[in-house]
Short mmCIF file of C-alpha atoms in Angstrom, two decimals:
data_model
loop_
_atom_site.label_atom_id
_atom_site.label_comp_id
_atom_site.label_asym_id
_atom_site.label_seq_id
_atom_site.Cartn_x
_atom_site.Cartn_y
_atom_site.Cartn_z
CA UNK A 30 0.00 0.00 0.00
CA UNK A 31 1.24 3.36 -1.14
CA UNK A 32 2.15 5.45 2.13
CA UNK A 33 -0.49 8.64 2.68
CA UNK A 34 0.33 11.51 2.12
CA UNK A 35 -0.23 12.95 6.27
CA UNK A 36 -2.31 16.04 6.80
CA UNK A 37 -2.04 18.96 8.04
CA UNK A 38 -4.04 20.38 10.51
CA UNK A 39 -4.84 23.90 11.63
CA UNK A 40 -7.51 25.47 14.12
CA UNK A 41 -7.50 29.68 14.72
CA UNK A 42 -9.82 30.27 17.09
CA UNK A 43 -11.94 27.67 16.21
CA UNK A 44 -15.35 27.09 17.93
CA UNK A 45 -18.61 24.86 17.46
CA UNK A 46 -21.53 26.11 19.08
CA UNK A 47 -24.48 23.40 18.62
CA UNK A 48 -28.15 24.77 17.37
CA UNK A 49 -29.56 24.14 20.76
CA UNK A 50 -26.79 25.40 23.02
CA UNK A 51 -26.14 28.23 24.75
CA UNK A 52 -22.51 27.66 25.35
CA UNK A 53 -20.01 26.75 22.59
CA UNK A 54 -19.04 23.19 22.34
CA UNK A 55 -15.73 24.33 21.53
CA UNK A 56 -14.36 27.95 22.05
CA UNK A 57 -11.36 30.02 20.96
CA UNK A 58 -9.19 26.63 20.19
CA UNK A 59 -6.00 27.70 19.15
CA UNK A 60 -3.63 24.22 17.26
CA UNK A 61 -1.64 23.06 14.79
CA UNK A 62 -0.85 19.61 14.66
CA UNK A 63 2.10 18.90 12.05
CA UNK A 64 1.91 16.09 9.23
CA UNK A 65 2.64 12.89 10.50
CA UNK A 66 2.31 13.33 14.24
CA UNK A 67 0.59 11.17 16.14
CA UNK A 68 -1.44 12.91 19.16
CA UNK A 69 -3.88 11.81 21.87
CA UNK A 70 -6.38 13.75 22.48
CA UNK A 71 -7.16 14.27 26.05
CA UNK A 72 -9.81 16.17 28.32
CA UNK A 73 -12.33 16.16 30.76
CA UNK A 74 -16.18 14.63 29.80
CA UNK A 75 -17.82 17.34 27.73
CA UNK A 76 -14.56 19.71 27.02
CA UNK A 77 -15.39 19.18 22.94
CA UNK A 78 -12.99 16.33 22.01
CA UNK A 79 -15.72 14.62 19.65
CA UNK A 80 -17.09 17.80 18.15
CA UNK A 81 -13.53 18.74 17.21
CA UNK A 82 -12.66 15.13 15.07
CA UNK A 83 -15.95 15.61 14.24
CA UNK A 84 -15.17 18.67 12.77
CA UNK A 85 -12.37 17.88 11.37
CA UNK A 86 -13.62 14.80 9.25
CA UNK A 87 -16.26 16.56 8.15
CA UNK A 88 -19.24 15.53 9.53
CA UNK A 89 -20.30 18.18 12.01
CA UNK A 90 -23.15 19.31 9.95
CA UNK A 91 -24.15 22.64 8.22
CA UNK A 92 -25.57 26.19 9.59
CA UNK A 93 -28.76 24.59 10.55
CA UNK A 94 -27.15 22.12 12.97
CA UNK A 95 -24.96 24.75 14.79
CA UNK A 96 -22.68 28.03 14.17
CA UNK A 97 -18.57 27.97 13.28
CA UNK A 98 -16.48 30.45 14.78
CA UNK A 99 -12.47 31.32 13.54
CA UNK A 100 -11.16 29.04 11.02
CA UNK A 101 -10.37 25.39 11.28
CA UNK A 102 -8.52 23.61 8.12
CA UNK A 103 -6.94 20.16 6.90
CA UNK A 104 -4.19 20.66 4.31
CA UNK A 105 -5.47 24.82 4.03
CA UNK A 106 -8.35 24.03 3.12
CA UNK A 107 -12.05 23.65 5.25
CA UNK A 108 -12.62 20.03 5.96
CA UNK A 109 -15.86 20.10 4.38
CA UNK A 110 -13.85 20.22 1.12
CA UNK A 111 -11.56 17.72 1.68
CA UNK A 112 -13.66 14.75 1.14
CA UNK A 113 -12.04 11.30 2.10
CA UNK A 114 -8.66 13.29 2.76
CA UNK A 115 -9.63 12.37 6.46
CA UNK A 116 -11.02 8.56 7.76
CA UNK A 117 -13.15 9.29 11.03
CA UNK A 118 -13.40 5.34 13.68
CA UNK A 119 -16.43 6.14 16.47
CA UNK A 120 -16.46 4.32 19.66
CA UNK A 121 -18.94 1.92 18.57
CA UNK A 122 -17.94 -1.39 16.29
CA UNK A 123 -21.92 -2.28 16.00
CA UNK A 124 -22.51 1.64 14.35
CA UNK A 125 -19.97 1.04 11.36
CA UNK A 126 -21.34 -1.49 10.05
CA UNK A 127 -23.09 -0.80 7.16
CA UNK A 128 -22.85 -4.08 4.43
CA UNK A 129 -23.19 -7.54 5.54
CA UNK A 130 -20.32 -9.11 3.72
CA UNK A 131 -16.79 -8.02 5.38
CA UNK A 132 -15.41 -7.33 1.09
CA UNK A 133 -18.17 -5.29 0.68
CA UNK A 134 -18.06 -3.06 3.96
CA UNK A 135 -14.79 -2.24 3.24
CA UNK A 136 -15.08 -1.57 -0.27
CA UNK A 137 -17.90 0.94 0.67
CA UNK A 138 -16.21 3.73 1.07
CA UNK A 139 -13.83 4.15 -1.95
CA UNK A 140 -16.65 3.00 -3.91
CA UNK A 141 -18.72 6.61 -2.45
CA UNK A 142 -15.30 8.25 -3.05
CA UNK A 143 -15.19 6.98 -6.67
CA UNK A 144 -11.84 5.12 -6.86
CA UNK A 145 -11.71 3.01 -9.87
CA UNK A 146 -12.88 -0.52 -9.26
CA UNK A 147 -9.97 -2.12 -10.61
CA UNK A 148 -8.06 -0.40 -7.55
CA UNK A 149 -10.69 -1.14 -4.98
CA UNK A 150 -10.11 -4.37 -4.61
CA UNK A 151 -6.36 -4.43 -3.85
CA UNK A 152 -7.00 -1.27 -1.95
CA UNK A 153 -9.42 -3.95 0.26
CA UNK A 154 -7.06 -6.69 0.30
CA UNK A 155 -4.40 -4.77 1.73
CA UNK A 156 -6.28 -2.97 4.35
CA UNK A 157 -7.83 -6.26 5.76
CA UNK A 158 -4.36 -7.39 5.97
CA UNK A 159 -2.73 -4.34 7.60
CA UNK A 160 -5.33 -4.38 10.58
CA UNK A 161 -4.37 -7.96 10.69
CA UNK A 162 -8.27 -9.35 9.96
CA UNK A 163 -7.84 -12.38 8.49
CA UNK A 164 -10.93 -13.13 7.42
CA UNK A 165 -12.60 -14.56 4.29
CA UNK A 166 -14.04 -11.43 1.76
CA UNK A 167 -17.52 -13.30 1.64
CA UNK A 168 -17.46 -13.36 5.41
CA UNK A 169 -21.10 -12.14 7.33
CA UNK A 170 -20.30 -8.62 9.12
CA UNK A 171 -22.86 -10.23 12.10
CA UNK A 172 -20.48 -13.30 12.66
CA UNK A 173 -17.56 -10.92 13.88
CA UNK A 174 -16.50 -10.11 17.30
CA UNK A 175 -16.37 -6.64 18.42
CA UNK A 176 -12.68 -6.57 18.53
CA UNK A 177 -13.20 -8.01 14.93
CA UNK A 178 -15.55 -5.16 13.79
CA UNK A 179 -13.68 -2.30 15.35
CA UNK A 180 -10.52 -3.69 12.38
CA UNK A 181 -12.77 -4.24 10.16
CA UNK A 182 -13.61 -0.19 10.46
CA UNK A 183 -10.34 1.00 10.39
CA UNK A 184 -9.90 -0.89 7.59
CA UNK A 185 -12.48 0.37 5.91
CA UNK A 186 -11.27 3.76 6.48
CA UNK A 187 -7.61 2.56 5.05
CA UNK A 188 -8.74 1.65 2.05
CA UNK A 189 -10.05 5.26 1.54
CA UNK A 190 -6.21 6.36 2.03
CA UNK A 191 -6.59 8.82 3.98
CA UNK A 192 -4.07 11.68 5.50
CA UNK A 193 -5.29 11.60 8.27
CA UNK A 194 -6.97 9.11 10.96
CA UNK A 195 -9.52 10.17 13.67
CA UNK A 196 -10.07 7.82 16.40
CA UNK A 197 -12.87 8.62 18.74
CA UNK A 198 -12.83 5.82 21.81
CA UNK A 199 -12.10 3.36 19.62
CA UNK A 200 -11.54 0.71 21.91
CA UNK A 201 -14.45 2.25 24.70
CA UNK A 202 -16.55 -0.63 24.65
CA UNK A 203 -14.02 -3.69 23.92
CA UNK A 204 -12.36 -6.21 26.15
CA UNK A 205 -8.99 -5.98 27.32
CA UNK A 206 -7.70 -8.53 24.37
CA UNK A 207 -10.08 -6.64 21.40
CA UNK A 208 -8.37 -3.02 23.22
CA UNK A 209 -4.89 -4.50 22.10
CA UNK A 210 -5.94 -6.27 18.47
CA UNK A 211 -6.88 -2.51 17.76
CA UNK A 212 -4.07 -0.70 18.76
CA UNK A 213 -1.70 -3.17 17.59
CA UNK A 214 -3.46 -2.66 14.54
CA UNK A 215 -3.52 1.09 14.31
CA UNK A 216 0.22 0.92 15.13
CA UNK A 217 0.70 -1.19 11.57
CA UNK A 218 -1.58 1.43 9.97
CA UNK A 219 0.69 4.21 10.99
CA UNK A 220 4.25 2.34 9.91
CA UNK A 221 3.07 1.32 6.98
CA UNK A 222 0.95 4.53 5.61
CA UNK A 223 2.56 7.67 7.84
CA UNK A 224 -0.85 9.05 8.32
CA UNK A 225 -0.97 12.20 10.71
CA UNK A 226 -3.12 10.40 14.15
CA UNK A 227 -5.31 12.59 16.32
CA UNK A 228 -7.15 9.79 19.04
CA UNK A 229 -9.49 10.61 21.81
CA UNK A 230 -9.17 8.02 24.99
CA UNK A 231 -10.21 8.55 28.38
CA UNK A 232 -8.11 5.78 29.75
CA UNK A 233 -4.78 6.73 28.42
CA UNK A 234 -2.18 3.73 29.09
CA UNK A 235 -3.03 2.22 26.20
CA UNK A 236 -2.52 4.32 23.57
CA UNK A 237 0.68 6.20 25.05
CA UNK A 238 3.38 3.77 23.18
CA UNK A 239 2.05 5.12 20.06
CA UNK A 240 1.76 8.71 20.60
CA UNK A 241 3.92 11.40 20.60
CA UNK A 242 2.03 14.34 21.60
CA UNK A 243 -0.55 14.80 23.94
CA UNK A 244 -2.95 17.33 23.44
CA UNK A 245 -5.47 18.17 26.75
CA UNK A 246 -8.99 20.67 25.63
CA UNK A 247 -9.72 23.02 28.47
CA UNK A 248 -13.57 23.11 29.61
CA UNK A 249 -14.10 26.17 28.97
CA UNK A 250 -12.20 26.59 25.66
CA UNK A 251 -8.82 26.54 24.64
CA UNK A 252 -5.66 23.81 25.05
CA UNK A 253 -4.73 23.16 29.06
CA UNK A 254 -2.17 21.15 28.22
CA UNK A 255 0.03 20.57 25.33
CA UNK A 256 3.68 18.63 25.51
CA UNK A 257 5.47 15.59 25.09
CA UNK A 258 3.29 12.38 27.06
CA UNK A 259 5.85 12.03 29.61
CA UNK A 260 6.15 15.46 30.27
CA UNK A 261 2.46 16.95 30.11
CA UNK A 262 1.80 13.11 32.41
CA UNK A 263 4.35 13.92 34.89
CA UNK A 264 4.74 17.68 35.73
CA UNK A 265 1.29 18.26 35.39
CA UNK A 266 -0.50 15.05 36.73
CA UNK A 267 -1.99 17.00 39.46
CA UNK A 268 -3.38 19.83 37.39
CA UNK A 269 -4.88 17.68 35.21
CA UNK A 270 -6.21 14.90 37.34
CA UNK A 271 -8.28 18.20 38.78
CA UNK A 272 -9.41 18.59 35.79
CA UNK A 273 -10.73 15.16 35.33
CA UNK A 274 -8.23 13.44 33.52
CA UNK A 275 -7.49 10.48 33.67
CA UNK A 276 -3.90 10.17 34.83
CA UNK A 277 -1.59 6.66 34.56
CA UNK A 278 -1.00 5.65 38.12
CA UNK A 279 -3.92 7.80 40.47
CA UNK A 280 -5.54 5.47 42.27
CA UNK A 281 -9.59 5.45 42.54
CA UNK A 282 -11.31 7.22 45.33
CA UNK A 283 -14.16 4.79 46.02
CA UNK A 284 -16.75 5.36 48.95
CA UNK A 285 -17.23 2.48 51.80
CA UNK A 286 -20.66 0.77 51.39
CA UNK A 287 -22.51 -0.77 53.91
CA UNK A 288 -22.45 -3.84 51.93
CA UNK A 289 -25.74 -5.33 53.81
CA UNK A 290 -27.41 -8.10 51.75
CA UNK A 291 -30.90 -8.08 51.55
CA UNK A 292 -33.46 -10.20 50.19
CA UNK A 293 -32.83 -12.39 46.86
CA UNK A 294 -34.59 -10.25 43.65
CA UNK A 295 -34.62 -12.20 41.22
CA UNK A 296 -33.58 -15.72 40.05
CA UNK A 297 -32.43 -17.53 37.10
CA UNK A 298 -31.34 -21.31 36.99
CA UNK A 299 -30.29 -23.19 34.21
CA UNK A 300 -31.09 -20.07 32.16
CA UNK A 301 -30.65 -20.30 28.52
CA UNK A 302 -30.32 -17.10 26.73
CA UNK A 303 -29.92 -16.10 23.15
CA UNK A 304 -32.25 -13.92 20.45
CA UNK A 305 -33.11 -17.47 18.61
CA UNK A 306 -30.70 -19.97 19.96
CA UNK A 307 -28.70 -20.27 22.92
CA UNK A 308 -25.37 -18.00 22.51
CA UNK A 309 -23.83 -19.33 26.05
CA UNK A 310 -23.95 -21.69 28.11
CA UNK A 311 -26.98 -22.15 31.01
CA UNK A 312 -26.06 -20.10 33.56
CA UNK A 313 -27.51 -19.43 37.44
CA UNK A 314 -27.61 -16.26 39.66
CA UNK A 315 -29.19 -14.18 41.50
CA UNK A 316 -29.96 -10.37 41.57
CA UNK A 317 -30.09 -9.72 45.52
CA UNK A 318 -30.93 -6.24 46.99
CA UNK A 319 -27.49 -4.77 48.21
CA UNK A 320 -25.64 -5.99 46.18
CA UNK A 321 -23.40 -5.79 42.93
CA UNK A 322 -23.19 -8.68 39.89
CA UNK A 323 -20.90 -8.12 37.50
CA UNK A 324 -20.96 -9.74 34.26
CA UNK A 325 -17.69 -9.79 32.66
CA UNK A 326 -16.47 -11.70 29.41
CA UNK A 327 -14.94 -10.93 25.75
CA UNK A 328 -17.26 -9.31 23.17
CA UNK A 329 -19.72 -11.90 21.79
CA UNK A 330 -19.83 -14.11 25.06
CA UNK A 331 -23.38 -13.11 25.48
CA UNK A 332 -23.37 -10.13 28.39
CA UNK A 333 -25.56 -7.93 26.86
CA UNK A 334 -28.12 -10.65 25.80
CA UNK A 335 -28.04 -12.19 29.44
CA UNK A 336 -28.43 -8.54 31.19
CA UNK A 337 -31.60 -8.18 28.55
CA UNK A 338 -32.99 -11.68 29.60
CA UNK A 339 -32.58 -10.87 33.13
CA UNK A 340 -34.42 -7.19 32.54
CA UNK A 341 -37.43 -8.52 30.67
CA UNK A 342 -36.33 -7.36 27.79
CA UNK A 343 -35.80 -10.89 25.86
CA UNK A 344 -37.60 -14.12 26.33
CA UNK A 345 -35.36 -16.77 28.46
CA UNK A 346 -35.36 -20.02 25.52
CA UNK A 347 -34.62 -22.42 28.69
CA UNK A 348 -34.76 -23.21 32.87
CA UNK A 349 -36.19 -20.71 34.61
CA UNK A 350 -36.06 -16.57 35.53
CA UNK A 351 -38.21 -16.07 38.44
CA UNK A 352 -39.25 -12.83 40.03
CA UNK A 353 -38.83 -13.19 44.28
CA UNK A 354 -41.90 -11.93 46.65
CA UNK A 355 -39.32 -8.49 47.38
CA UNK A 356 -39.48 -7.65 43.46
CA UNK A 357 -42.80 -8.40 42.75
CA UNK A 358 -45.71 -9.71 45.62
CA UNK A 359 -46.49 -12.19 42.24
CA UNK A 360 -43.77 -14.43 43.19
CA UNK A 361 -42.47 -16.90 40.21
CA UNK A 362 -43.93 -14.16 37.32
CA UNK A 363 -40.89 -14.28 35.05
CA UNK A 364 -40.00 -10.33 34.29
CA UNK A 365 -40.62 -10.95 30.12
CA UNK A 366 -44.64 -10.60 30.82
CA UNK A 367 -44.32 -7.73 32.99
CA UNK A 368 -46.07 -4.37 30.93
CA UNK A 369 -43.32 -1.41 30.49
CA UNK A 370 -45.35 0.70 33.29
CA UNK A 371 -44.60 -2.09 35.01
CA UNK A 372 -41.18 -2.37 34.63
CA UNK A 373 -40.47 0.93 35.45
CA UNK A 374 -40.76 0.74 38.96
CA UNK A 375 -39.02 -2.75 39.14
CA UNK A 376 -35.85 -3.20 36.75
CA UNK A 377 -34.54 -0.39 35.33
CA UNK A 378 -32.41 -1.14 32.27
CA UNK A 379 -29.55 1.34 30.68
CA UNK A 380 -28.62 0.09 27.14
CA UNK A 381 -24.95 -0.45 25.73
CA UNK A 382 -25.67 2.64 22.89
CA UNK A 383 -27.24 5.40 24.85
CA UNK A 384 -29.09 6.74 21.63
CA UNK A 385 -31.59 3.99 21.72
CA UNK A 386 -33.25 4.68 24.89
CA UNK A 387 -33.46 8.75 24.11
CA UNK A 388 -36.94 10.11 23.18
CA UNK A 389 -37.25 14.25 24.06
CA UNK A 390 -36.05 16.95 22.62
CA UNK A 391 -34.34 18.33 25.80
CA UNK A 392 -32.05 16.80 29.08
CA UNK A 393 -34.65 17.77 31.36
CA UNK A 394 -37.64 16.59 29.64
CA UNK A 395 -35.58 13.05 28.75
CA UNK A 396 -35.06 12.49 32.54
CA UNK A 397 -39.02 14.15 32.89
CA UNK A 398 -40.09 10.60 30.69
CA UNK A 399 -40.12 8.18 33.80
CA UNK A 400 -41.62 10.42 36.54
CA UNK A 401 -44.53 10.97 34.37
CA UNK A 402 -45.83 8.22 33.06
CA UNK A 403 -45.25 6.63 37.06
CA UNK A 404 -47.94 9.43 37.59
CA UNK A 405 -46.03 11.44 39.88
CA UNK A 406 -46.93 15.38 40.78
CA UNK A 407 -45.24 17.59 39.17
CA UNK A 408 -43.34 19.18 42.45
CA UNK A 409 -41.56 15.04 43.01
CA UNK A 410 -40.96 14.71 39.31
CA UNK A 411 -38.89 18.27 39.22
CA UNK A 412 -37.05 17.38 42.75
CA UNK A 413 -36.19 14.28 41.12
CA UNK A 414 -34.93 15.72 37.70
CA UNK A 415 -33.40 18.49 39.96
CA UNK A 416 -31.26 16.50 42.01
CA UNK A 417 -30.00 14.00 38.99
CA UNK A 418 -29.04 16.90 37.52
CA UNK A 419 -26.84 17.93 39.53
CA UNK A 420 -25.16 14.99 40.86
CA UNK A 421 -24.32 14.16 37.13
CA UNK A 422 -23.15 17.43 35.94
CA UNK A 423 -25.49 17.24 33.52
CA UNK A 424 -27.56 21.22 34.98
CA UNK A 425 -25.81 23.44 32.33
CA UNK A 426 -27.50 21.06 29.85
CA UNK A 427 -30.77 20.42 31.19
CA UNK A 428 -32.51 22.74 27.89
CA UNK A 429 -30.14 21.09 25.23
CA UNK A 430 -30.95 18.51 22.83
CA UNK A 431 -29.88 14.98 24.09
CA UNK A 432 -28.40 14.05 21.02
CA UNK A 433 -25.93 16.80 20.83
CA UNK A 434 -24.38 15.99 24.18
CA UNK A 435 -20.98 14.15 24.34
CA UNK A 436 -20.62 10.30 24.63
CA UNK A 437 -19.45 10.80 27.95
CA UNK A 438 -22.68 12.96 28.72
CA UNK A 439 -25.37 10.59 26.76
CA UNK A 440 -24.20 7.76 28.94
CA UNK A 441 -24.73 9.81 32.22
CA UNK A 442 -27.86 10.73 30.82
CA UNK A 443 -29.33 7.19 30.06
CA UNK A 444 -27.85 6.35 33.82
CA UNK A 445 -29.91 8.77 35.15
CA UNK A 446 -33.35 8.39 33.50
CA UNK A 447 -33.10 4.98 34.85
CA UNK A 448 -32.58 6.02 38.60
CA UNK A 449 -35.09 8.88 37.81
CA UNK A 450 -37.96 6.05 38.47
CA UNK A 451 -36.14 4.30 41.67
CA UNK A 452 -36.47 0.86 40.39
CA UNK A 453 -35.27 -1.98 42.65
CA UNK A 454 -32.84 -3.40 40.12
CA UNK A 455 -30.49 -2.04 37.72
CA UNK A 456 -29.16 -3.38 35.03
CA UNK A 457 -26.30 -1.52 32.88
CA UNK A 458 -24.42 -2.10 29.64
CA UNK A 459 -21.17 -0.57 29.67
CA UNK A 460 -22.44 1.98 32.68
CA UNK A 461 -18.74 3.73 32.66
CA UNK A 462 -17.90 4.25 29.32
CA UNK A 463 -16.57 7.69 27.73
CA UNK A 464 -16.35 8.98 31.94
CA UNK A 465 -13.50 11.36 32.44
CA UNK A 466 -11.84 10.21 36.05
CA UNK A 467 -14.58 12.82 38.01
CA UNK A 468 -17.08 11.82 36.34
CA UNK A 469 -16.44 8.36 36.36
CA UNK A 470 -15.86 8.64 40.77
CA UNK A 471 -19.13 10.69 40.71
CA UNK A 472 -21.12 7.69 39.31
CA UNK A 473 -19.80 5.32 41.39
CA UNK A 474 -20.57 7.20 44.59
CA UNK A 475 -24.05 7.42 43.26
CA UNK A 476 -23.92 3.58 42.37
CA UNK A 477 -22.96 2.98 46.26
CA UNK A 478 -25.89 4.91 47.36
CA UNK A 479 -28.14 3.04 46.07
CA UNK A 480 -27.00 -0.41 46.71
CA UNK A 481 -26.95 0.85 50.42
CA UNK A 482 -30.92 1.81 49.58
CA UNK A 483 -31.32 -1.74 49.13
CA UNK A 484 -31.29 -1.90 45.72
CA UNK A 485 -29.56 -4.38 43.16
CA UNK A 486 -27.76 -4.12 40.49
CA UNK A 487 -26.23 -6.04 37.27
CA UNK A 488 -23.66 -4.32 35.18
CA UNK A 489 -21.93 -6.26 31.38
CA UNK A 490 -18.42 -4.36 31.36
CA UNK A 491 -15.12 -4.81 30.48
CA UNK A 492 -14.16 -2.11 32.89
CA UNK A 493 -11.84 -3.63 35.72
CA UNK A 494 -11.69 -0.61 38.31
CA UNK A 495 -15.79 -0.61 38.14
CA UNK A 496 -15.86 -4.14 39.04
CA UNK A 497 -12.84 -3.59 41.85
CA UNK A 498 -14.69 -0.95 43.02
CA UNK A 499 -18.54 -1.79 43.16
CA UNK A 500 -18.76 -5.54 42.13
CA UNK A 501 -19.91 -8.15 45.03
CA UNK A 502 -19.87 -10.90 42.87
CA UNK A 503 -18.75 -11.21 39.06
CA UNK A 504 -20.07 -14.45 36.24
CA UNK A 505 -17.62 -14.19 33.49
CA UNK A 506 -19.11 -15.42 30.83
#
């Protein structure tokens, strides 16, 4: 593969400010990040790290979606304009997907980009091969792992050739051995093409053999930090660990708990689990109030189908899932024929993609959805919203549009419309994911409180320090 030709990049007081904000997203950012460097992206939850890769690959949207400010260019020229010169990776394997043969997703975007289709083929070829997937062309998309898909996306974006790479999280919601397989593979991406690298990541360790630079966004506009890794890690780790980063080597502050265990929830023996056939093994537990389950596992061992059998959400397709006298005076009712309403009050579920469970046009009316249809007055409903609010740091946002907030602030968002309803189980997908180390310590401290209420919870993640910190039990899967 030909190397890239790397971009340059250029921001002059460059800001984003999104249709339904008040406050820029990004304000008065002043960088220039030379062709060929590689540079992680750092900064607290919400300081504009997303809109700015965003920006930069192109796909912030026009002057109905939001307002520019200053001047923000790849190769001297608005990004807008530079179409393919940039390949953007999101967080999420399962959202770039878009063909369901692994030849053909790849292929898709030099085919948009027009590149002759005598070329795209080799082009494919040798990007499956420098991400190290090793899969047939005629493969199904649906039969890869999430480690899998995440290569199979940056491979996709190879292909295209582009100058330069934009990695947003790209590892946020993948086990430890899927976070290497990318990285490893990004590495061979960069030695073999010479692409200029900006990646955002919240946990840091992993990406800092790769990087050169380290680049940290201010909340309230601007750089903080700029340097070398070792240097902007060292003589500022205090500074910045303030500021919510997350610094290599700070340990966790993690409240005590009363850890009191209460009365068994919910419980599932022999339980078979799968969308039409069984995807694990039978497996029996118990949801008990007070207390923690963690279920841990690589990507495709079946978490995030379990944790929806267990909330009602999917049908169990063997044993039994029983509901106990302290979740429901109907003892034995298995949750799947429980009504929504019903469900509400009972098990509370937060979803692995945050966008699938948001339905209002504003923060405060999202977390208003519960409340309301539970029938509650409208004083309890706004002490309630009120008090979320703030222990999330999501009250400067309350009047913007859900889907504008960060990935960081979308999760604490779905988190919170859940506890908005007090059910007596939780059960989370991923409940830490795209936290800055605040944020992250915030949430947990909230998590604590309300196992100490007495209720339970269930959380799929691949995040160890959660589990350290909060987990009573753990199934890995």
């Amino acid at each position: 593969m030909p190397p890239a030709r790397p971009a340059d990049v250029r921001a002059s007081g460059w800001g984003w400010r999104y249709a339904t904000r008040r406050r820029a997203a990004v304000h008065e950012l002043d960088l220039v990040i030379e062709p060929g460097e590689r540079v992680l992206l750092l900064g607290a939850s919400g300081s504009g790290k997303s809109t700015l890769v965003h920006a930069l690959a192109g796909v912030l949207g026009g002057d109905d979606e939001g307002e520019q400010f200053g001047r923000l260019a790849v190769d001297g020229r608005p990004p807008g304009e530079q179409r393919g010169r940039a390949g953007l990776v999101l967080q999420d394997p399962e959202s770039q997907v878009i063909l369901s043969r692994v030849g053909d997703d790849v292929a898709f975007g030099c085919e948009n980009l027009g590149v002759p289709r005598e070329d795209i083929w080799p082009r494919v070829r040798e990007s499956l091969d420098a991400v190290g997937l090793d899969v047939p062309l005629d493969r199904s998309t649906s039969e890869l792992s999430g480690g899998q898909k995440q290569r199979l996306a940056l491979a996709g974006v190879l292909a295209m050739q582009p100058g330069l790479l934009l990695l947003d999280e790209p590892t946020a919601n993948l086990d430890p051995a899927g976070v290497i397989e990318v990285r490893d593979a990004v590495s061979r991406v960069l030695d073999r093409t010479g692409a200029t690298l900006v990646v955002i990541e919240h946990r840091v360790e992993t990406w800092l053999p790769l990087v050169e630079r380290v680049v940290v966004l201010a909340p309230g506009g601007g750089v903080l930090a700029d340097g070398a890794p070792d240097v902007i890690l060292g003589r500022s780790a205090d500074h910045l660990a303030a500021a919510g980063v997350w610094v290599p080597g700070r340990p966790r502050v993690v409240p005590q708990r009363l850890r009191r265990e209460g009365a068994h929830l919910l419980q599932a023996v022999d339980l078979s689990f799968g969308r039409t056939a069984p995807v694990h093994a039978p497996v029996t537990l118990s949801a008990t109030a007070g207390r923690a389950l963690a279920l841990t596992g690589p990507n495709g061992s079946g978490k995030t189908t379990l944790g929806h059998t267990l909330a009602g959400l999917l049908p169990p397709l063997g044993g039994s899932l029983e509901a106990l006298p302290e979740l429901h005076s109907g003892a034995g009712a298995s949750p799947i024929r429980w009504r929504s309403r019903e469900l509400l009050t009972r098990i509370g579920t937060v979803f692995q993609e945050p966008e699938h469970q948001l339905l209002s046009t504003t923060v405060r009316r999202e977390l208003e959805v519960g409340p309301r249809a539970l029938g509650l007055s409208a004083a309890e409903t706004a002490r309630r919203v009120d008090e979320l609010l703030g222990r999330l740091r999501l009250d400067a946002l309350a009047e913007a549009n859900p889907f504008t907030l960060s990935g960081g602030e979308k999760r604490r968002l779905s988190v919170a419309t859940v506890i908005a309803t007090r059910p007596r189980m939780l059960v989370l997908d991923e409940p830490t994911f795209g936290q800055d180390a605040r944020t992250w310590a915030e949430q947990v401290a909230l998590l604590c409180e309300l196992l100490d209420e007495g209720r339970a919870i269930v959380a799929m993640t691949h995040d160890a320090e959660f589990v350290d910190a909060l987990a009573d039990e753990r199934v890995e899967l």
